[in-house]
Amino acid sequence: MKGAKAKNVIERLCSGDTLRNINEACGLGFGQDKIGDLFGDVKLSHEELIYKPLAYLINQDAHPMGTIASPHGGAGGLCSSIVQSNKQELFFVQGDYNADLTAMVIEQLNQDTGLKFEDRDLQRFGDIELIILPSINEQESSLKSVRWSNDKNEVHVSLTPTQIPQYTRFQFNLRIENDGQLLYSSLKIATQNDDGNYECTFETSTALHSIADSMSLDIYGGNGMKDELILCDRWTSHFIREMNLQLSIVSGSSEFNKFEWLEKTVTPQMSDRVAKVLSIKNNNSPMRNNVTTRKADSWVTINRSLRKTFDRIHPKKSDGAFFQKWGTSSGEGRLQFTEWFKSLAQTNQDNSITIFDPYFEDAGLALILLSSAPNSDYTIFRTNHQKDGDTATKGLEKLLRACSHNQKLMQQKTVNIYGVRDGSLHDRYILVTDGNGLPVKGYHLSNSFQSANENFPLLITPIPTDVLYKVIEYKNSLLSASKEKVSHLYNSKTCEFHTVESGKNEELFDSDVIGDILSHWLNEPLLKGLKGNELTIKLREQGLYHDEFPHAIDPSGLKSFIDATNLSKVDLSIYWEEIGEVLSRTVSKCYDVDYFSSNSSFLNSLTSILDATFNRASDESNKHELSVISPSYFHQTLPELLSSSTAPHHFSLGIKQSLLTWGDYFCTQYLWAYDPISLVKIVDVQVQELSKDFIEKDSIRLSVLGQILREMSQTIELGQTNDLQLKALLHSNNEFLKWLGWCALEKQVISSCDLCIIDTLPSHEQCLFIGWLINRNSKVEQDTELFNELVKELHQRLPNKLDLPQLKSTIDSMLGHMKQLSWAEPWISRKVLTPLLEDDRVAFGDASQIWHEELINLLEPKTSTSSRMFNFSREGEVTNIAAWLWTQSSTAHQKKCLKNFERVLRKQKQIIQQPLASSANWSKWDDALKVALWIWLFAEWCQYYNSVHSEENSQKLMQLYGSAKELAMVRSESEWDPLGTGIQSELFLQRKWVSEQIDNIESQLVE
């Protein structure tokens, strides 16, 4: 709008006219229906308006403290406002203040404007601002230049005064600051050069350049010979003087990514956060580096270090945390606590963490394994056993057993567990100390790291630093206490366990059938019918009961028991639970393929026991214990699993499911080892009963399925899947189990290099399997013998002619978990597609359709958590191949594709042409420019291939080319010209290279 129209609009707004009437009277060009639908008869209450006079706003990137700034990052502004006096009523909706609505409005305003309305820009609510930005033009390009000379002894400043033509002379005030202190300030008269620009040079020094933290420029303008000069623009730029870099070498797989203590309590809506918090990898310790230019002004670092040390000695007021019990918060409280603990652990990787918790058990250990980095240091104090079978004793047993199961992970860290004498430990603390033993931070917890406390809220109170010194003294006193008071239960580096005396064995001996079992197991008839004290006395008399009993007994005694029992007449389930308890206590296991595989009565009995387990009701006392296995796995299709990042090792941790007994555990082990076909048939039936989402009544069923899955996954990961197990999986009616079979089959193909093994699969699955293998072996080295053999095998097995669905299915099978063609380039187009096109087995139009859809998806808007990527060999290759296929396709197909590009380009135009787009949302504006450049690149590639084949460029293609170029060049070529690597650089370089190739072709034609 020009000045007169803008003035008319403002006057009408201030007089209380409606937007509908203003639109009509001033000819703003808005559709009446649109205005009416969106805003109705919105108007300002003119009795409550206040005029706020002109104010100078510094540029937004100056980050002024406590005041508003210009809406543009690089340009200051002059702003006057029309202010509503009833601002508080703006948040008053339907008789009340609505916090959710307010949060939504703030989020949307921040996103649309780039301002921070919840912070310094709060005063802007309800204002109509009239802003002039003198130092940028209509395309938001800067009209001023401030730069150091090459020798850093001078600063050159220039101004193009097109936005303030009323001034004929200018003065520049340049200031340089260090650590908030003014070091340099100079005022100079600017001289006009032949281009009409005003410029001057400030003489500084290299020493000043080396310590400059920020540079500011104020521009004053005057008219004629008047003495007065008026401030026109304020600008400040901060320099990056320090960077803290952290490099972590990331491995390709996670060792511990299942955590039932957390997963069993959350809702499906939290799945993204759960996946993030559980994504741990066995990485090396991060490498840290500080890049700084502070040597010239080391006083800044000294003073900051002083502040850091002083804040520890004289800390500020701390904040606590409160987490609701999981039952009433649907798992939110537990998830928040896990996030809190993971953040605490990861921010203190170089410090030592000590936990005081009388009931610390396996749930707390899992938190440590999940959250800590390798080489981290943990010390845990918990209560030693109390009475036989009580909570503390059972928790300690579970804790030490979890240490044993996770021995490999534990050895990567320093974890020491100490048992404190009964009654000596009550409160729960977390203490963080540095390498010198000085306190960093500490917390008091209202509850323990144990499952039994999940129905109580958890309060975490920070412990002040001065009190932490007393806690450290307490810790040191415990470490120096006698063994009678404190015993060293576990050391992760040596994996040494301190024997914990408890009533575990006596609890086992209380069973009515344990005497019968041990009499056959140990070949001691005198034990038959005994239990409890009578049994232990008899064992001692026979010299069988000692400190290591029953750990040291021979597990093959199981065969003796089976041989002595007529399973056709005796119900094995009567004994199996106690047999499982005995097996869980033995150091080695009883495995004999020939014996067990041929013992059908034993296997049939286990099948019956497993069927009964699936139908067992969940124990009400363990109602809180829910399965970690999501039922969604068993409802996924084979194509979905093949294109996911799920892998067998995600399920292969050798830990018993919490709702299952040791009898259940060994039942699944023996059935998978010796009768996998019957086991898979049972699973096929049971998964049919599962709902897609977790429901509580499926707890036992999911626990058993999870245990079976762990057994299957372990054999696959270890490469120990036998032919009978493989056959069972491949012939399963459930696609999840079939996928496990594919994973096992893959290991056989790779280890043997025998592609004939693929014939094991049905003919319609063979090409999909080969495509899947091609993708999984393409990342190692694309010219390896196996990769080339797989590609050759694929071409031999594919039909002579592939229609679009067949081609798409084949291509999809090779995309892997990234599900994008770009991550399969360049080999997928060069080694798979091109031979098919050359042999006329695939139509160009069908191939073009697939690559075109991929390219359009790459150009679509990205979510706020993802970024657009462009790599010459990936996305660049997709663009190249899409253009090549497009030029070889029919005219009708070409027009259809161009319409899609035009649609995408229109969206980018709306973003780029929005007022102050670069400052309101720079990322969105920058992304729109990149998309425009990308479409320009595609059009350039199309012209290149048309030139190669001496084809004319269509009018529609040239229109797309011109529109994309016009939008992309809102950013000048000098700004596009790359300074390094990244999407901007690679896009620009590739477009420039293609343009040069076209010029070469055209010059050759002219010659």
XYZ file of N, CA and C in Angstrom, residues 67-265:
597
model
N 13.836 -5.242 26.262
C 13.074 -4.326 25.418
C 12.811 -4.974 24.071
N 11.848 -4.414 23.342
C 11.530 -4.981 22.038
C 12.568 -4.549 21.009
N 12.644 -5.315 19.924
C 13.598 -5.032 18.860
C 12.860 -4.984 17.531
N 13.566 -4.584 16.509
C 13.005 -4.589 15.156
C 12.615 -6.017 14.770
N 11.570 -6.204 13.988
C 11.199 -7.556 13.571
C 12.178 -8.171 12.573
N 13.125 -7.375 12.070
C 14.100 -7.885 11.103
C 15.432 -8.146 11.805
N 16.062 -9.249 11.450
C 17.298 -9.630 12.118
C 18.460 -8.707 11.854
N 18.562 -8.159 10.631
C 19.729 -7.380 10.278
C 19.469 -5.909 10.097
N 18.259 -5.425 10.359
C 17.935 -4.010 10.126
C 17.189 -3.437 11.315
N 17.647 -2.276 11.758
C 16.911 -1.554 12.772
C 15.682 -0.891 12.166
N 14.809 -0.380 13.013
C 13.583 0.217 12.507
C 13.111 1.388 13.339
N 12.221 2.161 12.751
C 11.540 3.237 13.457
C 10.080 2.831 13.580
N 9.569 2.834 14.797
C 8.258 2.235 15.044
C 7.402 3.154 15.903
N 6.183 3.377 15.452
C 5.151 3.977 16.297
C 3.984 3.014 16.347
N 3.168 3.103 17.394
C 2.156 2.069 17.610
C 0.826 2.661 18.012
N -0.212 1.912 17.671
C -1.550 2.172 18.200
C -1.808 1.087 19.239
N -1.957 1.493 20.483
C -1.995 0.552 21.604
C -3.415 0.475 22.158
N -3.857 -0.743 22.437
C -5.148 -0.937 23.100
C -4.931 -0.900 24.613
N -5.754 -0.178 25.294
C -5.583 -0.039 26.743
C -6.133 -1.229 27.516
N -6.919 -2.078 26.848
C -7.538 -3.219 27.526
C -6.830 -4.530 27.150
N -5.518 -4.534 27.181
C -4.768 -5.691 26.697
C -5.063 -6.970 27.472
N -5.296 -6.848 28.766
C -5.547 -8.052 29.546
C -6.797 -8.790 29.068
N -7.744 -8.055 28.520
C -8.970 -8.685 28.049
C -8.748 -9.509 26.778
N -7.607 -9.299 26.120
C -7.313 -10.096 24.929
C -7.185 -11.575 25.258
N -6.830 -11.898 26.511
C -6.673 -13.289 26.929
C -7.919 -13.821 27.638
N -8.921 -12.978 27.747
C -10.143 -13.342 28.465
C -11.146 -13.896 27.461
N -11.446 -15.193 27.569
C -12.318 -15.865 26.596
C -13.452 -16.563 27.338
N -14.665 -16.239 26.957
C -15.867 -16.860 27.533
C -15.851 -16.807 29.065
N -15.521 -15.633 29.568
C -15.599 -15.405 31.001
C -14.430 -15.897 31.818
N -13.343 -16.310 31.159
C -12.218 -16.830 31.921
C -10.942 -16.726 31.087
N -9.808 -16.810 31.771
C -8.528 -16.873 31.070
C -8.259 -18.314 30.678
N -7.906 -18.515 29.431
C -7.697 -19.861 28.907
C -6.206 -20.062 28.639
N -5.554 -20.865 29.502
C -4.104 -21.059 29.386
C -3.735 -21.794 28.101
N -4.525 -22.801 27.754
C -4.210 -23.573 26.546
C -4.346 -22.716 25.297
N -5.414 -21.918 25.240
C -5.612 -21.043 24.095
C -4.490 -20.002 24.010
N -4.123 -19.452 25.164
C -3.035 -18.474 25.190
C -1.738 -19.084 24.676
N -1.432 -20.310 25.115
C -0.214 -20.986 24.670
C -0.236 -21.218 23.167
N -1.409 -21.591 22.654
C -1.538 -21.824 21.216
C -1.338 -20.540 20.423
N -1.920 -19.444 20.920
C -1.782 -18.157 20.242
C -0.327 -17.700 20.242
N 0.330 -17.838 21.382
C 1.732 -17.428 21.482
C 2.595 -18.250 20.527
N 2.369 -19.547 20.512
C 3.163 -20.415 19.626
C 2.973 -20.029 18.168
N 1.725 -19.764 17.783
C 1.453 -19.407 16.395
C 2.031 -18.044 16.042
N 1.899 -17.068 16.952
C 2.452 -15.738 16.700
C 3.977 -15.791 16.595
N 4.592 -16.534 17.486
C 6.055 -16.676 17.420
C 6.483 -17.284 16.096
N 5.743 -18.288 15.667
C 6.080 -18.968 14.414
C 5.891 -18.044 13.217
N 4.837 -17.232 13.241
C 4.532 -16.367 12.097
C 5.439 -15.139 12.033
N 5.904 -14.662 13.169
C 6.615 -13.385 13.192
C 8.099 -13.502 13.520
N 8.504 -14.621 14.126
C 9.881 -14.743 14.569
C 10.153 -14.004 15.870
N 9.122 -13.471 16.495
C 9.271 -12.755 17.761
C 9.046 -13.705 18.927
N 9.214 -13.199 20.154
C 9.022 -14.004 21.355
C 7.984 -13.328 22.239
N 6.719 -13.643 21.960
C 5.629 -12.955 22.646
C 5.486 -13.390 24.096
N 6.077 -14.514 24.469
C 6.019 -14.911 25.873
C 7.115 -14.236 26.681
N 7.986 -13.488 26.007
C 9.141 -12.893 26.679
C 9.167 -11.388 26.415
N 10.185 -10.910 25.724
C 10.388 -9.467 25.578
C 9.331 -8.813 24.702
N 8.677 -9.584 23.808
C 7.693 -8.991 22.904
C 6.272 -9.042 23.450
N 6.106 -9.386 24.717
C 4.775 -9.448 25.308
C 4.048 -8.108 25.170
N 4.775 -6.998 25.310
C 4.145 -5.679 25.225
C 3.560 -5.390 23.851
N 3.908 -6.195 22.847
C 3.399 -5.967 21.495
C 1.984 -6.529 21.307
N 1.506 -7.332 22.249
C 0.173 -7.900 22.123
C -0.874 -6.800 21.943
N -1.676 -6.947 20.915
C -2.776 -6.018 20.681
C -2.380 -4.712 20.031
N -1.088 -4.513 19.736
C -0.634 -3.273 19.116
C -0.718 -3.361 17.596
N -0.978 -2.217 16.977
C -0.796 -2.083 15.533
C 0.456 -1.240 15.347
N 1.515 -1.863 14.804
C 2.795 -1.178 14.681
C 2.988 -0.661 13.262
N 3.465 0.566 13.183
C 3.822 1.191 11.913
C 5.341 1.304 11.891
N 5.976 0.525 11.030
C 7.426 0.378 11.072
C 8.058 0.802 9.754
N 9.156 1.533 9.864
C 10.002 1.853 8.713
C 11.358 1.181 8.942
N 11.840 0.493 7.925
C 13.146 -0.174 8.004
C 14.064 0.494 6.981
N 14.832 1.508 7.377
C 15.592 2.327 6.412
C 16.756 1.608 5.732
N 17.239 0.510 6.302
C 18.478 -0.076 5.786
C 18.276 -1.358 4.991
N 17.018 -1.666 4.598
C 16.790 -2.797 3.696
C 15.824 -2.343 2.605
N 15.874 -3.044 1.449
C 14.948 -2.727 0.366
C 13.749 -3.661 0.400
N 12.903 -3.591 -0.642
C 11.676 -4.385 -0.676
C 11.951 -5.882 -0.710
N 13.119 -6.296 -1.212
C 13.481 -7.714 -1.238
C 14.222 -8.136 0.027
N 14.244 -7.236 1.020
C 14.897 -7.478 2.307
C 16.408 -7.623 2.178
N 16.976 -7.092 1.107
C 18.423 -7.058 0.960
C 18.964 -5.833 1.688
N 20.099 -6.002 2.321
C 20.653 -4.914 3.129
C 21.158 -3.784 2.255
N 20.899 -2.548 2.679
C 21.381 -1.357 1.991
C 22.616 -0.772 2.659
N 23.089 -1.415 3.702
C 24.309 -0.950 4.361
C 25.324 -2.078 4.367
N 26.570 -1.705 4.468
C 27.665 -2.670 4.510
C 28.648 -2.246 5.579
N 28.984 -3.187 6.472
C 29.979 -2.937 7.520
C 30.954 -4.111 7.481
N 32.203 -3.835 7.144
C 33.163 -4.942 7.009
C 34.569 -4.481 7.401
N 35.307 -5.450 7.925
C 36.702 -5.197 8.256
C 37.535 -5.195 6.981
N 38.592 -4.434 6.988
C 39.547 -4.485 5.879
C 40.342 -5.793 5.960
N 41.023 -6.095 4.900
C 41.776 -7.353 4.859
C 42.851 -7.417 5.942
N 43.458 -6.286 6.249
C 44.505 -6.293 7.276
C 43.942 -6.063 8.678
N 42.597 -5.959 8.799
C 41.896 -5.828 10.083
C 42.261 -4.543 10.831
N 42.813 -3.562 10.133
C 43.163 -2.297 10.769
C 42.088 -1.239 10.578
N 41.115 -1.529 9.698
C 40.077 -0.549 9.387
C 38.730 -1.240 9.268
N 37.670 -0.419 9.420
C 36.297 -0.882 9.195
C 35.677 0.028 8.145
N 35.217 -0.570 7.049
C 34.600 0.188 5.959
C 33.078 0.117 6.112
N 32.434 1.292 6.038
C 30.978 1.379 6.182
C 30.419 2.110 4.978
N 29.339 1.580 4.416
C 28.678 2.260 3.297
C 27.164 2.128 3.455
N 26.430 3.083 2.859
C 24.973 3.114 2.943
C 24.391 3.544 1.605
N 23.395 2.780 1.156
C 22.608 3.180 -0.011
C 21.312 3.790 0.511
N 21.091 5.117 0.347
C 19.998 5.798 1.051
C 18.668 5.808 0.296
N 18.375 4.776 -0.467
C 17.150 4.789 -1.277
C 15.884 4.858 -0.426
N 15.924 4.351 0.794
C 14.730 4.353 1.642
C 14.593 5.635 2.457
N 15.624 6.452 2.504
C 15.565 7.726 3.253
C 16.111 8.838 2.362
N 15.446 9.101 1.226
C 15.965 10.098 0.281
C 15.856 11.530 0.801
N 15.123 11.727 1.898
C 14.969 13.085 2.425
C 16.251 13.629 3.040
N 17.226 12.737 3.288
C 18.488 13.174 3.890
C 19.574 13.257 2.819
N 20.364 14.335 2.919
C 21.423 14.566 1.914
C 22.826 14.456 2.498
N 22.926 14.265 3.797
C 24.232 14.050 4.401
C 24.061 13.120 5.603
N 25.142 12.362 5.895
C 25.054 11.340 6.928
C 26.307 11.326 7.794
N 26.109 10.931 9.024
C 27.210 10.648 9.931
C 27.034 9.245 10.502
N 28.149 8.515 10.633
C 28.133 7.158 11.153
C 28.855 7.124 12.502
N 28.200 6.466 13.457
C 28.834 6.250 14.764
C 29.105 4.750 14.914
N 30.399 4.390 14.917
C 30.811 2.979 15.026
C 31.326 2.718 16.438
N 30.863 1.611 17.035
C 31.283 1.229 18.386
C 31.683 -0.247 18.400
N 32.681 -0.573 19.208
C 33.141 -1.949 19.360
C 33.177 -2.274 20.849
N 32.639 -3.431 21.227
C 32.576 -3.827 22.630
C 33.283 -5.152 22.859
N 33.738 -5.320 24.082
C 34.313 -6.587 24.529
C 33.727 -6.923 25.891
N 33.065 -8.098 25.967
C 32.485 -8.566 27.222
C 31.569 -7.516 27.854
N 30.795 -6.832 26.995
C 29.845 -5.844 27.472
C 30.414 -4.479 27.746
N 31.728 -4.304 27.549
C 32.356 -3.010 27.816
C 32.728 -2.329 26.508
N 32.489 -1.004 26.449
C 32.774 -0.230 25.247
C 34.274 0.027 25.129
N 34.863 -0.434 24.012
C 36.291 -0.240 23.774
C 36.584 0.844 22.742
N 35.635 1.071 21.852
C 35.897 2.003 20.747
C 34.584 2.664 20.352
N 34.625 3.961 20.145
C 33.469 4.698 19.651
C 33.973 5.890 18.857
N 33.514 5.988 17.603
C 33.989 7.062 16.741
C 32.846 7.542 15.867
N 32.813 8.868 15.636
C 31.773 9.497 14.828
C 32.437 10.140 13.622
N 31.937 9.773 12.409
C 32.542 10.309 11.201
C 31.467 10.747 10.214
N 31.818 11.769 9.419
C 30.939 12.235 8.346
C 31.176 11.359 7.125
N 30.087 10.856 6.540
C 30.195 10.004 5.351
C 30.258 10.871 4.100
N 31.019 10.395 3.132
C 31.126 11.085 1.849
C 30.391 10.286 0.777
N 29.829 11.023 -0.201
C 29.051 10.363 -1.263
C 29.978 10.016 -2.431
N 29.856 8.770 -2.908
C 30.688 8.343 -4.033
C 29.915 8.518 -5.343
N 30.509 8.053 -6.450
C 29.917 8.252 -7.770
C 28.606 7.475 -7.941
N 28.413 6.414 -7.162
C 27.181 5.618 -7.257
C 26.051 6.189 -6.427
N 26.303 7.261 -5.724
C 25.272 7.847 -4.868
C 25.248 7.268 -3.475
N 26.134 6.325 -3.185
C 26.208 5.732 -1.848
C 27.096 6.576 -0.945
N 26.824 6.506 0.351
C 27.605 7.238 1.339
C 28.520 6.246 2.062
N 29.786 6.637 2.236
C 30.737 5.712 2.838
C 31.787 6.465 3.636
N 32.406 5.737 4.533
C 33.538 6.263 5.289
C 34.319 5.092 5.870
N 35.524 5.370 6.320
C 36.406 4.339 6.849
C 36.850 4.728 8.260
N 36.710 3.774 9.198
C 37.130 3.986 10.578
C 38.462 3.276 10.797
N 39.396 3.990 11.350
C 40.703 3.415 11.630
C 40.672 2.773 13.023
N 40.794 1.461 13.043
C 40.795 0.725 14.317
C 42.189 0.126 14.524
N 42.277 -1.161 14.731
C 43.578 -1.833 14.849
C 43.338 -3.333 14.848
N 44.384 -4.090 14.547
C 44.283 -5.551 14.589
C 44.058 -6.030 16.022
N 44.622 -5.320 16.980
C 44.433 -5.690 18.383
C 42.964 -5.573 18.774
N 42.311 -4.505 18.287
C 40.894 -4.317 18.571
C 40.061 -5.392 17.889
N 40.434 -5.740 16.668
C 39.722 -6.791 15.939
C 39.814 -8.124 16.680
N 40.955 -8.409 17.279
C 41.174 -9.708 17.909
C 40.353 -9.896 19.180
N 39.878 -8.800 19.785
C 39.111 -8.938 21.035
C 37.685 -8.427 20.901
N 37.250 -8.109 19.693
C 35.904 -7.556 19.501
C 34.856 -8.647 19.672
N 33.898 -8.422 20.581
C 32.766 -9.326 20.757
C 31.557 -8.872 19.958
N 31.442 -7.571 19.742
C 30.318 -7.039 18.978
C 30.697 -5.719 18.349
N 29.965 -5.374 17.292
C 30.175 -4.110 16.601
C 28.807 -3.467 16.396
N 28.707 -2.182 16.654
C 27.447 -1.467 16.528
C 27.625 -0.263 15.619
N 26.570 0.062 14.897
C 26.597 1.220 14.001
C 25.295 1.989 14.147
N 25.395 3.266 14.418
C 24.257 4.176 14.413
C 24.411 5.116 13.230
N 23.356 5.271 12.453
C 23.384 6.125 11.264
C 22.522 7.362 11.530
N 23.122 8.554 11.344
C 22.421 9.824 11.526
C 22.319 10.520 10.175
N 21.148 11.094 9.903
C 20.945 11.809 8.652
C 20.557 13.251 8.878
N 20.989 14.113 7.943
C 20.659 15.529 8.028
C 20.263 16.073 6.669
N 19.666 17.247 6.669
C 19.177 17.849 5.427
C 19.698 19.271 5.320
N 20.305 19.572 4.160
C 20.788 20.931 3.944
C 21.918 21.268 4.903
N 21.894 22.517 5.336
C 22.970 23.012 6.192
C 22.557 23.047 7.660
N 21.442 22.382 7.999
C 21.017 22.373 9.383
C 22.057 21.667 10.255
N 22.192 22.175 11.480
C 23.141 21.575 12.398
C 22.631 20.241 12.953
N 21.314 20.071 12.987
C 20.734 18.896 13.635
C 20.828 17.666 12.722
N 21.196 16.535 13.322
C 21.201 15.243 12.635
C 20.227 14.303 13.357
N 19.473 13.556 12.585
C 18.447 12.675 13.133
C 18.906 11.227 13.027
N 18.699 10.438 14.112
C 19.042 9.021 14.088
C 18.126 8.297 13.095
N 18.724 7.538 12.187
C 17.958 6.815 11.169
C 17.930 5.307 11.405
N 19.026 4.771 11.924
C 19.098 3.310 12.034
C 20.074 2.925 13.129
N 19.717 1.874 13.880
C 20.597 1.291 14.898
C 20.838 -0.167 14.537
N 22.088 -0.582 14.666
C 22.430 -1.951 14.255
C 23.578 -2.469 15.105
N 23.471 -3.730 15.508
C 24.538 -4.392 16.258
C 24.702 -5.816 15.742
N 25.950 -6.243 15.646
C 26.244 -7.621 15.247
C 27.219 -8.221 16.250
N 26.906 -9.430 16.700
C 27.782 -10.128 17.643
C 28.649 -11.129 16.886
N 29.864 -11.317 17.366
C 30.797 -12.245 16.734
C 30.890 -13.538 17.551
N 31.028 -14.642 16.862
C 31.228 -15.931 17.529
C 32.703 -16.045 17.890
N 32.984 -16.056 19.168
C 34.373 -16.101 19.640
C 34.763 -17.467 20.181
N 33.772 -18.278 20.529
C 34.060 -19.578 21.123
C 33.062 -20.620 20.619
N 33.537 -21.848 20.464
C 32.679 -22.969 20.101
C 33.103 -24.181 20.911
N 32.127 -24.850 21.505
C 32.392 -26.096 22.213
C 31.912 -27.246 21.335
N 32.832 -28.097 20.935
C 32.523 -29.209 20.040
C 32.583 -30.512 20.816
N 31.638 -31.400 20.506
C 31.641 -32.739 21.088
C 31.407 -33.744 19.975
N 32.339 -34.672 19.811
C 32.270 -35.671 18.754
C 32.086 -37.042 19.377
N 31.015 -37.747 18.962
C 30.767 -39.105 19.424
C 30.795 -40.030 18.226
N 31.538 -41.115 18.358
C 31.582 -42.123 17.299
C 30.398 -43.057 17.522
N 29.450 -43.039 16.594
C 28.184 -43.742 16.772
C 28.265 -45.120 16.152
N 27.881 -46.126 16.912
C 27.826 -47.480 16.374
C 26.496 -47.698 15.693
N 26.377 -48.790 14.988
C 25.172 -49.031 14.193
C 24.064 -49.729 14.930
N 24.300 -50.152 16.163
C 23.253 -50.910 16.846
C 23.240 -50.559 18.323
N 22.113 -50.805 18.944
C 21.954 -50.547 20.361
C 22.007 -51.861 21.127
N 22.663 -51.816 22.287
C 22.764 -53.016 23.096
C 21.561 -53.174 24.010
N 20.973 -52.044 24.436
C 19.916 -52.107 25.436
C 18.823 -51.137 25.028
N 17.834 -51.618 24.348
C 16.790 -50.709 23.880
C 15.399 -51.174 24.262
N 15.313 -52.053 25.248
C 14.036 -52.463 25.797
C 14.069 -52.232 27.295
N 13.079 -51.531 27.805
C 13.082 -51.137 29.195
C 11.657 -51.230 29.715
N 11.311 -52.430 30.215
C 9.916 -52.674 30.556
C 9.443 -51.804 31.704
N 10.333 -51.441 32.627
C 9.922 -50.590 33.734
C 9.285 -49.302 33.236
N 9.789 -48.780 32.120
C 9.215 -47.577 31.518
C 8.116 -47.916 30.521
N 8.418 -48.834 29.598
C 7.520 -49.067 28.460
C 6.165 -49.624 28.865
N 6.135 -50.347 29.966
C 4.881 -50.970 30.349
C 3.862 -49.971 30.885
N 4.283 -48.718 31.114
C 3.387 -47.744 31.743
C 2.949 -46.613 30.832
